[in-house]
Amino acid sequence: MAVLMIPANPLAAKQMTRVRSSASRKDHAIVKEFREGCAAPLPVLRQVAEGIAADMRKGLNGDGGHSLPMIPTFVNTLPSGLKVQLGGKDGRVIDTEFEQVAIPQDLMFGTSEELFDFIASGLGTFVQKESGKFHLPSRRLREIGFTFSFPVKQTSIDSGILIKLTKGFAVSGTVNDTVGTLAGARYWDDDAMVAVILGTGTNACYVERMDCIPKLQGHLPANGDMIINTEWGAFHDSLPLTEFDKALDAASINPGEQILEKTISGMYLGEVARRVFLKMAESGAMFGGSAPDKLSTPFVLRTHHLCAMQQDQSSDLKLVGKILSDTLGVDNCSSSIREMAIDICDAIVKRGGG
Ligand code: BGC
């Protein structure tokens, strides 16, 4: 039930838009239905795994009607090189240096030239700042690899055409990171054959035998191996989806695409939860029939908020209350609403983990 507190002093009324939110039966029903929709018991997981395996086979054959592109990368040897200091065959990786640079929102919707200029200048600044231990002997040129976190149809080892942008990017006028991950893994373990990315997006690549890639036969020698970029984030068949997943997809810049990615990866987890909270607010139960502006803002709730809420161990779920208030504008939540918020986060996180 939602109770609006109207102050006696009308001047204070403007500031006092606080609403006390407590859970109703309707809220419980929304959360229950959502939890059931997110459940990933063994038979469901098995069905999804079989669906992915079937699509992988079709993708390697080059048949139509499948969601996984299974892109040949033309990479057949692994590795040698990251921005790391190597200690020889036995010493492996001695040191690494890295820096994270967030891509400004406006560049996500600008031109490809602006985006790549930004990446190149960030890299230039990083190289200039490097510490002494990474300096190369004179006359030795630095060798550099570049991982591009989007699906590229490779035409050779060092050329390719961008298939599409994912993860909320929509730059215009353009032309992959799993292979870089597998290459990096080889420094630690010679037997690494598969690399999985569970980050802002999701993807996997693995080492395949050339004779198991029918779509390449006749084009390349049939012996040896090649790394295949599965682009499994695109999987969609037999994937159970809740109404919130479907609405998120419909409102996205790439509807109908990257469906597995939209249900399990970091870019989207907070947004799924926000949509559940919004329904609770709009149904009139949790928040008096109207949602605060923040709660109506897409992508305002991020994955780190979701994880922080799910891990709140305090007896009064203080952090949950703070995030609901600061991030979503839902003030003064009762303990039952806080507990339901945890249930929602838990369902999303467990489904992603499944
Ligand atoms: C892209 C993949 C990439 C993955 C992880 C997905 O959105 O389609 O190419 O490997 O994100 O960054």
Short mmCIF file of C-alpha atoms and ligand atoms in Angstrom, two decimals:
data_model
loop_
_atom_site.label_atom_id
_atom_site.label_comp_id
_atom_site.label_asym_id
_atom_site.label_seq_id
_atom_site.Cartn_x
_atom_site.Cartn_y
_atom_site.Cartn_z
CA MET A 1 0.00 0.00 0.00
CA ALA A 2 1.24 3.52 -0.74
CA VAL A 3 0.52 6.43 1.60
CA LEU A 4 1.10 9.98 0.47
CA MET A 5 2.15 12.25 3.34
CA ILE A 6 0.73 15.76 2.84
CA PRO A 7 2.45 18.39 4.98
CA ALA A 8 0.36 21.00 6.82
CA ASN A 9 2.59 23.77 5.46
CA PRO A 10 1.87 24.09 1.72
CA LEU A 11 5.31 25.64 1.12
CA ALA A 12 6.92 22.49 2.36
CA ALA A 13 4.65 20.38 0.17
CA LYS A 14 6.84 20.87 -2.87
CA GLN A 15 9.88 19.45 -1.15
CA MET A 16 7.93 16.73 0.54
CA THR A 17 7.14 14.33 -2.25
CA ARG A 18 8.06 11.37 -0.09
CA VAL A 19 5.91 8.36 -0.39
CA ARG A 20 5.79 5.51 2.03
CA SER A 21 5.89 2.30 0.08
CA SER A 22 4.84 -1.03 1.41
CA ALA A 23 4.06 -4.26 -0.35
CA SER A 24 0.57 -5.32 -1.35
CA ARG A 25 -0.76 -8.65 -2.54
CA LYS A 26 -0.42 -7.43 -6.10
CA ASP A 27 3.28 -6.74 -5.57
CA HIS A 28 3.77 -10.22 -4.19
CA ALA A 29 1.99 -11.69 -7.21
CA ILE A 30 4.24 -9.73 -9.62
CA VAL A 31 7.37 -10.90 -7.85
CA LYS A 32 6.16 -14.49 -7.64
CA GLU A 33 5.37 -14.62 -11.34
CA PHE A 34 8.72 -13.03 -12.18
CA ARG A 35 10.65 -15.49 -10.02
CA GLU A 36 8.88 -18.40 -11.68
CA GLY A 37 9.65 -16.96 -15.11
CA CYS A 38 13.33 -16.65 -14.24
CA ALA A 39 13.68 -20.12 -12.75
CA ALA A 40 16.30 -22.20 -14.47
CA PRO A 41 15.93 -25.77 -13.19
CA LEU A 42 18.04 -28.55 -14.70
CA PRO A 43 15.58 -29.57 -17.47
CA VAL A 44 15.38 -25.96 -18.68
CA LEU A 45 19.17 -25.59 -18.61
CA ARG A 46 19.51 -28.88 -20.49
CA GLN A 47 17.04 -27.72 -23.11
CA VAL A 48 18.94 -24.43 -23.56
CA ALA A 49 22.30 -26.27 -23.77
CA GLU A 50 20.91 -28.63 -26.40
CA GLY A 51 19.49 -25.70 -28.35
CA ILE A 52 22.89 -23.95 -28.30
CA ALA A 53 24.70 -27.13 -29.38
CA ALA A 54 22.25 -27.66 -32.28
CA ASP A 55 22.66 -24.05 -33.41
CA MET A 56 26.46 -24.36 -33.16
CA ARG A 57 26.39 -27.34 -35.52
CA LYS A 58 24.13 -25.53 -37.98
CA GLY A 59 26.33 -22.44 -37.78
CA LEU A 60 29.46 -24.48 -38.60
CA ASN A 61 27.66 -26.00 -41.58
CA GLY A 62 26.60 -22.60 -42.80
CA ASP A 63 22.95 -23.67 -42.98
CA GLY A 64 20.31 -21.00 -42.54
CA GLY A 65 17.72 -20.81 -39.78
CA HIS A 66 20.07 -20.69 -36.80
CA SER A 67 20.95 -17.90 -34.43
CA LEU A 68 24.66 -18.54 -33.87
CA PRO A 69 26.97 -17.17 -36.58
CA MET A 70 29.98 -19.36 -35.56
CA ILE A 71 32.44 -16.96 -37.17
CA PRO A 72 35.77 -18.39 -38.34
CA THR A 73 38.50 -16.09 -37.01
CA PHE A 74 41.38 -17.25 -39.21
CA VAL A 75 43.37 -17.50 -36.00
CA ASN A 76 45.05 -20.89 -35.91
CA THR A 77 47.93 -20.31 -33.55
CA LEU A 78 47.93 -18.99 -30.01
CA PRO A 79 49.35 -16.58 -28.80
CA SER A 80 52.13 -14.38 -28.29
CA GLY A 81 51.53 -10.91 -26.97
CA LEU A 82 49.49 -8.76 -24.67
CA LYS A 83 50.55 -5.63 -22.87
CA VAL A 84 52.37 -7.69 -20.34
CA GLN A 85 55.92 -8.36 -19.35
CA LEU A 86 56.77 -11.93 -20.15
CA GLY A 87 59.26 -13.98 -18.25
CA GLY A 88 60.06 -16.61 -20.85
CA LYS A 89 58.65 -20.11 -21.22
CA ASP A 90 58.72 -20.91 -17.51
CA GLY A 91 58.31 -17.41 -16.09
CA ARG A 92 55.07 -16.70 -18.02
CA VAL A 93 53.50 -13.35 -17.17
CA ILE A 94 55.65 -11.24 -14.83
CA ASP A 95 53.73 -8.00 -14.89
CA THR A 96 50.76 -6.34 -16.51
CA GLU A 97 49.65 -2.75 -16.72
CA PHE A 98 46.16 -1.64 -17.59
CA GLU A 99 43.84 1.27 -17.41
CA GLN A 100 40.09 1.46 -17.89
CA VAL A 101 38.64 4.29 -19.94
CA ALA A 102 34.87 4.67 -20.10
CA ILE A 103 33.47 5.54 -23.51
CA PRO A 104 31.37 8.73 -23.26
CA GLN A 105 27.66 8.25 -24.03
CA ASP A 106 27.65 10.66 -27.00
CA LEU A 107 30.34 8.61 -28.74
CA MET A 108 28.14 5.52 -28.50
CA PHE A 109 25.76 7.21 -30.91
CA GLY A 110 28.24 9.24 -32.99
CA THR A 111 30.32 8.32 -35.99
CA SER A 112 32.74 5.42 -36.16
CA GLU A 113 35.55 7.89 -36.83
CA GLU A 114 34.93 9.74 -33.56
CA LEU A 115 34.74 6.47 -31.66
CA PHE A 116 37.98 5.07 -33.09
CA ASP A 117 39.76 8.44 -32.64
CA PHE A 118 38.79 8.31 -28.99
CA ILE A 119 40.08 4.75 -28.58
CA ALA A 120 43.33 5.57 -30.43
CA SER A 121 44.03 8.69 -28.38
CA GLY A 122 43.29 6.79 -25.14
CA LEU A 123 45.77 4.12 -26.18
CA GLY A 124 48.37 6.78 -27.11
CA THR A 125 48.06 8.44 -23.69
CA PHE A 126 48.31 5.07 -21.96
CA VAL A 127 51.48 4.09 -23.81
CA GLN A 128 53.09 7.46 -23.03
CA LYS A 129 52.37 7.07 -19.33
CA GLU A 130 53.78 3.57 -19.02
CA SER A 131 56.29 2.88 -16.34
CA GLY A 132 59.98 2.16 -17.00
CA LYS A 133 59.58 -1.59 -16.76
CA PHE A 134 57.68 -1.68 -20.03
CA HIS A 135 60.16 0.30 -22.13
CA LEU A 136 61.43 -1.53 -25.17
CA PRO A 137 65.09 -1.71 -26.11
CA SER A 138 65.99 0.94 -28.71
CA ARG A 139 65.14 0.13 -32.33
CA ARG A 140 62.58 -2.46 -31.24
CA LEU A 141 59.08 -1.55 -32.37
CA ARG A 142 56.16 -2.24 -30.14
CA GLU A 143 53.79 -4.95 -31.36
CA ILE A 144 50.21 -4.46 -30.49
CA GLY A 145 47.02 -6.48 -30.62
CA PHE A 146 43.56 -5.00 -30.53
CA THR A 147 40.46 -6.72 -29.27
CA PHE A 148 37.20 -5.38 -30.61
CA SER A 149 34.20 -6.37 -28.50
CA PHE A 150 31.71 -6.66 -31.33
CA PRO A 151 30.86 -9.34 -33.89
CA VAL A 152 33.13 -9.02 -36.91
CA LYS A 153 32.92 -11.26 -39.99
CA GLN A 154 36.59 -11.86 -40.47
CA THR A 155 37.85 -12.09 -44.01
CA SER A 156 41.42 -12.90 -42.99
CA ILE A 157 43.57 -12.83 -39.87
CA ASP A 158 43.76 -9.02 -39.91
CA SER A 159 40.69 -7.82 -41.78
CA GLY A 160 36.99 -8.03 -41.21
CA ILE A 161 33.63 -6.38 -41.55
CA LEU A 162 31.56 -5.32 -38.59
CA ILE A 163 28.35 -7.37 -38.58
CA LYS A 164 26.47 -5.26 -36.09
CA LEU A 165 26.96 -3.28 -32.95
CA THR A 166 25.67 -4.67 -29.69
CA LYS A 167 25.51 -3.59 -26.04
CA GLY A 168 23.76 -0.27 -26.69
CA PHE A 169 26.19 1.07 -29.29
CA ALA A 170 24.76 2.56 -32.47
CA VAL A 171 27.66 4.31 -34.21
CA SER A 172 27.27 4.81 -37.91
CA GLY A 173 29.55 4.18 -40.87
CA THR A 174 31.64 1.31 -39.54
CA VAL A 175 33.23 -1.91 -40.61
CA ASN A 176 36.69 -9.42 -31.22
CA ASP A 177 37.60 -9.84 -27.72
CA THR A 178 36.94 -13.54 -27.04
CA VAL A 179 39.96 -14.54 -29.12
CA GLY A 180 42.11 -12.12 -27.11
CA THR A 181 40.78 -13.72 -23.94
CA LEU A 182 41.70 -17.20 -25.16
CA ALA A 183 45.14 -15.96 -26.19
CA GLY A 184 45.62 -14.47 -22.71
CA ALA A 185 44.48 -17.69 -21.04
CA ARG A 186 47.20 -19.61 -22.88
CA TYR A 187 49.81 -17.75 -20.83
CA TRP A 188 48.46 -19.41 -17.74
CA ASP A 189 47.38 -22.75 -19.08
CA ASP A 190 48.57 -24.45 -22.27
CA ASP A 191 45.41 -26.55 -22.36
CA ALA A 192 42.96 -23.64 -22.53
CA MET A 193 40.62 -24.36 -25.46
CA VAL A 194 37.61 -22.19 -24.68
CA ALA A 195 37.21 -18.57 -23.60
CA VAL A 196 33.98 -17.21 -22.20
CA ILE A 197 33.18 -13.56 -21.62
CA LEU A 198 30.57 -12.71 -19.02
CA GLY A 199 30.79 -8.93 -18.91
CA THR A 200 28.82 -6.06 -20.38
CA GLY A 201 28.04 -8.54 -23.15
CA THR A 202 28.55 -12.27 -23.38
CA ASN A 203 30.32 -14.48 -25.88
CA ALA A 204 32.51 -17.56 -26.22
CA CYS A 205 35.13 -18.81 -28.62
CA TYR A 206 36.85 -22.17 -28.83
CA VAL A 207 39.38 -24.16 -30.82
CA GLU A 208 37.67 -26.23 -33.55
CA ARG A 209 39.13 -28.84 -35.93
CA MET A 210 39.17 -27.57 -39.50
CA ASP A 211 37.51 -30.75 -40.74
CA CYS A 212 34.52 -29.97 -38.47
CA ILE A 213 33.85 -26.63 -40.17
CA PRO A 214 32.02 -27.67 -43.35
CA LYS A 215 31.38 -24.08 -44.41
CA LEU A 216 35.14 -23.51 -44.83
CA GLN A 217 35.82 -26.66 -46.80
CA GLY A 218 37.17 -26.05 -50.23
CA HIS A 219 38.40 -22.62 -49.13
CA LEU A 220 41.16 -23.54 -46.72
CA PRO A 221 43.28 -26.64 -45.98
CA ALA A 222 41.15 -29.19 -44.11
CA ASN A 223 43.78 -30.02 -41.52
CA GLY A 224 44.72 -28.09 -38.39
CA ASP A 225 42.59 -26.01 -36.05
CA MET A 226 40.82 -22.68 -36.14
CA ILE A 227 39.33 -20.57 -33.39
CA ILE A 228 35.60 -20.10 -33.85
CA ASN A 229 33.88 -17.03 -32.46
CA THR A 230 30.43 -18.41 -31.54
CA GLU A 231 28.70 -15.06 -30.80
CA TRP A 232 26.50 -17.07 -28.45
CA GLY A 233 24.94 -13.87 -27.05
CA ALA A 234 22.75 -14.03 -30.18
CA PHE A 235 21.11 -17.32 -29.11
CA HIS A 236 17.33 -17.15 -28.74
CA ASP A 237 15.57 -20.45 -29.49
CA SER A 238 14.10 -22.29 -26.52
CA LEU A 239 15.09 -19.49 -24.16
CA PRO A 240 12.38 -18.87 -21.54
CA LEU A 241 11.65 -15.13 -21.42
CA THR A 242 9.59 -13.09 -18.96
CA GLU A 243 7.36 -10.21 -20.04
CA PHE A 244 10.10 -7.86 -18.78
CA ASP A 245 12.75 -9.45 -21.02
CA LYS A 246 10.43 -9.11 -23.99
CA ALA A 247 9.67 -5.47 -23.20
CA LEU A 248 13.40 -4.70 -22.73
CA ASP A 249 14.15 -6.28 -26.09
CA ALA A 250 11.34 -4.45 -27.86
CA ALA A 251 12.58 -1.10 -26.51
CA SER A 252 16.23 -1.81 -27.35
CA ILE A 253 18.14 -0.47 -30.35
CA ASN A 254 18.46 -4.04 -31.69
CA PRO A 255 15.09 -5.74 -31.12
CA GLY A 256 15.07 -9.48 -31.76
CA GLU A 257 18.87 -9.66 -31.51
CA GLN A 258 21.30 -10.73 -28.77
CA ILE A 259 18.51 -12.32 -26.73
CA LEU A 260 20.69 -14.57 -24.54
CA GLU A 261 22.94 -11.56 -23.94
CA LYS A 262 19.96 -9.46 -22.88
CA THR A 263 18.97 -12.01 -20.23
CA ILE A 264 22.36 -12.67 -18.63
CA SER A 265 24.90 -9.94 -19.28
CA GLY A 266 25.97 -6.94 -17.27
CA MET A 267 24.59 -4.33 -19.63
CA TYR A 268 21.01 -5.45 -19.03
CA LEU A 269 20.58 -7.01 -15.55
CA GLY A 270 19.76 -3.75 -13.77
CA GLU A 271 17.34 -2.76 -16.51
CA VAL A 272 15.35 -6.00 -16.15
CA ALA A 273 15.00 -5.30 -12.40
CA ARG A 274 14.01 -1.67 -13.01
CA ARG A 275 11.21 -2.85 -15.28
CA VAL A 276 9.86 -5.14 -12.55
CA PHE A 277 9.95 -2.31 -9.98
CA LEU A 278 8.26 -0.04 -12.48
CA LYS A 279 5.41 -2.48 -12.97
CA MET A 280 4.99 -2.72 -9.20
CA ALA A 281 4.85 1.06 -9.03
CA GLU A 282 2.48 1.47 -11.96
CA SER A 283 0.12 -1.24 -10.87
CA GLY A 284 -0.76 1.10 -8.03
CA ALA A 285 0.41 -1.20 -5.34
CA MET A 286 3.96 -0.29 -4.42
CA PHE A 287 3.93 3.39 -5.12
CA GLY A 288 0.54 4.99 -5.25
CA GLY A 289 -0.08 4.50 -8.97
CA SER A 290 2.58 6.80 -10.32
CA ALA A 291 6.25 6.14 -10.72
CA PRO A 292 8.95 8.67 -9.85
CA ASP A 293 10.92 10.03 -12.81
CA LYS A 294 14.07 8.15 -11.88
CA LEU A 295 12.25 4.83 -11.83
CA SER A 296 10.93 5.57 -15.31
CA THR A 297 14.42 6.24 -16.69
CA PRO A 298 15.81 3.34 -18.73
CA PHE A 299 19.14 1.89 -17.57
CA VAL A 300 19.25 4.04 -14.42
CA LEU A 301 19.65 0.90 -12.32
CA ARG A 302 22.98 -0.76 -13.09
CA THR A 303 24.32 -4.24 -12.47
CA HIS A 304 26.48 -3.07 -9.55
CA HIS A 305 23.34 -1.75 -7.82
CA LEU A 306 21.69 -5.12 -8.33
CA CYS A 307 24.65 -6.99 -6.84
CA ALA A 308 24.94 -4.57 -3.91
CA MET A 309 21.24 -5.06 -3.09
CA GLN A 310 21.47 -8.82 -3.39
CA GLN A 311 24.41 -8.90 -1.00
CA ASP A 312 22.98 -6.55 1.64
CA GLN A 313 23.42 -8.42 4.92
CA SER A 314 22.19 -5.70 7.28
CA SER A 315 19.17 -6.53 9.43
CA ASP A 316 17.14 -3.56 8.13
CA LEU A 317 18.42 -3.89 4.53
CA LYS A 318 19.74 -0.36 4.75
CA LEU A 319 21.67 -0.46 1.49
CA VAL A 320 18.64 -1.77 -0.41
CA GLY A 321 16.60 1.15 0.96
CA LYS A 322 19.33 3.61 -0.01
CA ILE A 323 19.61 2.32 -3.59
CA LEU A 324 15.84 2.26 -4.06
CA SER A 325 15.70 5.83 -2.82
CA ASP A 326 18.85 7.36 -4.38
CA THR A 327 18.78 5.54 -7.70
CA LEU A 328 15.10 4.91 -8.33
CA GLY A 329 13.54 7.72 -6.30
CA VAL A 330 11.42 5.26 -4.31
CA ASP A 331 11.69 6.61 -0.78
CA ASN A 332 10.87 5.13 2.59
CA CYS A 333 10.41 1.55 1.48
CA SER A 334 8.97 -0.83 4.00
CA SER A 335 10.92 -3.92 4.97
CA SER A 336 8.60 -6.09 2.87
CA ILE A 337 9.39 -4.03 -0.26
CA ARG A 338 13.11 -4.25 0.52
CA GLU A 339 12.86 -8.00 0.85
CA MET A 340 10.98 -8.20 -2.42
CA ALA A 341 13.66 -6.09 -4.08
CA ILE A 342 16.21 -8.67 -2.95
CA ASP A 343 14.03 -11.48 -4.31
CA ILE A 344 13.90 -9.74 -7.70
CA CYS A 345 17.68 -9.18 -7.80
CA ASP A 346 18.28 -12.74 -6.65
CA ALA A 347 16.08 -14.20 -9.40
CA ILE A 348 17.92 -12.19 -12.08
CA VAL A 349 21.39 -12.96 -10.76
CA LYS A 350 20.68 -16.70 -10.36
CA ARG A 351 19.21 -16.94 -13.85
CA GLY A 352 22.35 -15.25 -15.23
CA GLY A 353 24.54 -17.61 -13.25
CA GLY A 354 22.57 -20.65 -14.48
C1 BGC B 1 29.51 -8.96 -28.83
C2 BGC B 1 30.65 -9.95 -28.90
C3 BGC B 1 31.59 -9.72 -27.72
C4 BGC B 1 30.79 -9.82 -26.42
C5 BGC B 1 31.64 -9.61 -25.18
C6 BGC B 1 28.83 -9.03 -27.47
O1 BGC B 1 27.88 -8.00 -27.39
O2 BGC B 1 28.53 -9.27 -29.82
O3 BGC B 1 31.36 -9.78 -30.10
O4 BGC B 1 32.58 -10.73 -27.73
O5 BGC B 1 29.78 -8.83 -26.43
O6 BGC B 1 32.24 -8.36 -25.19
#
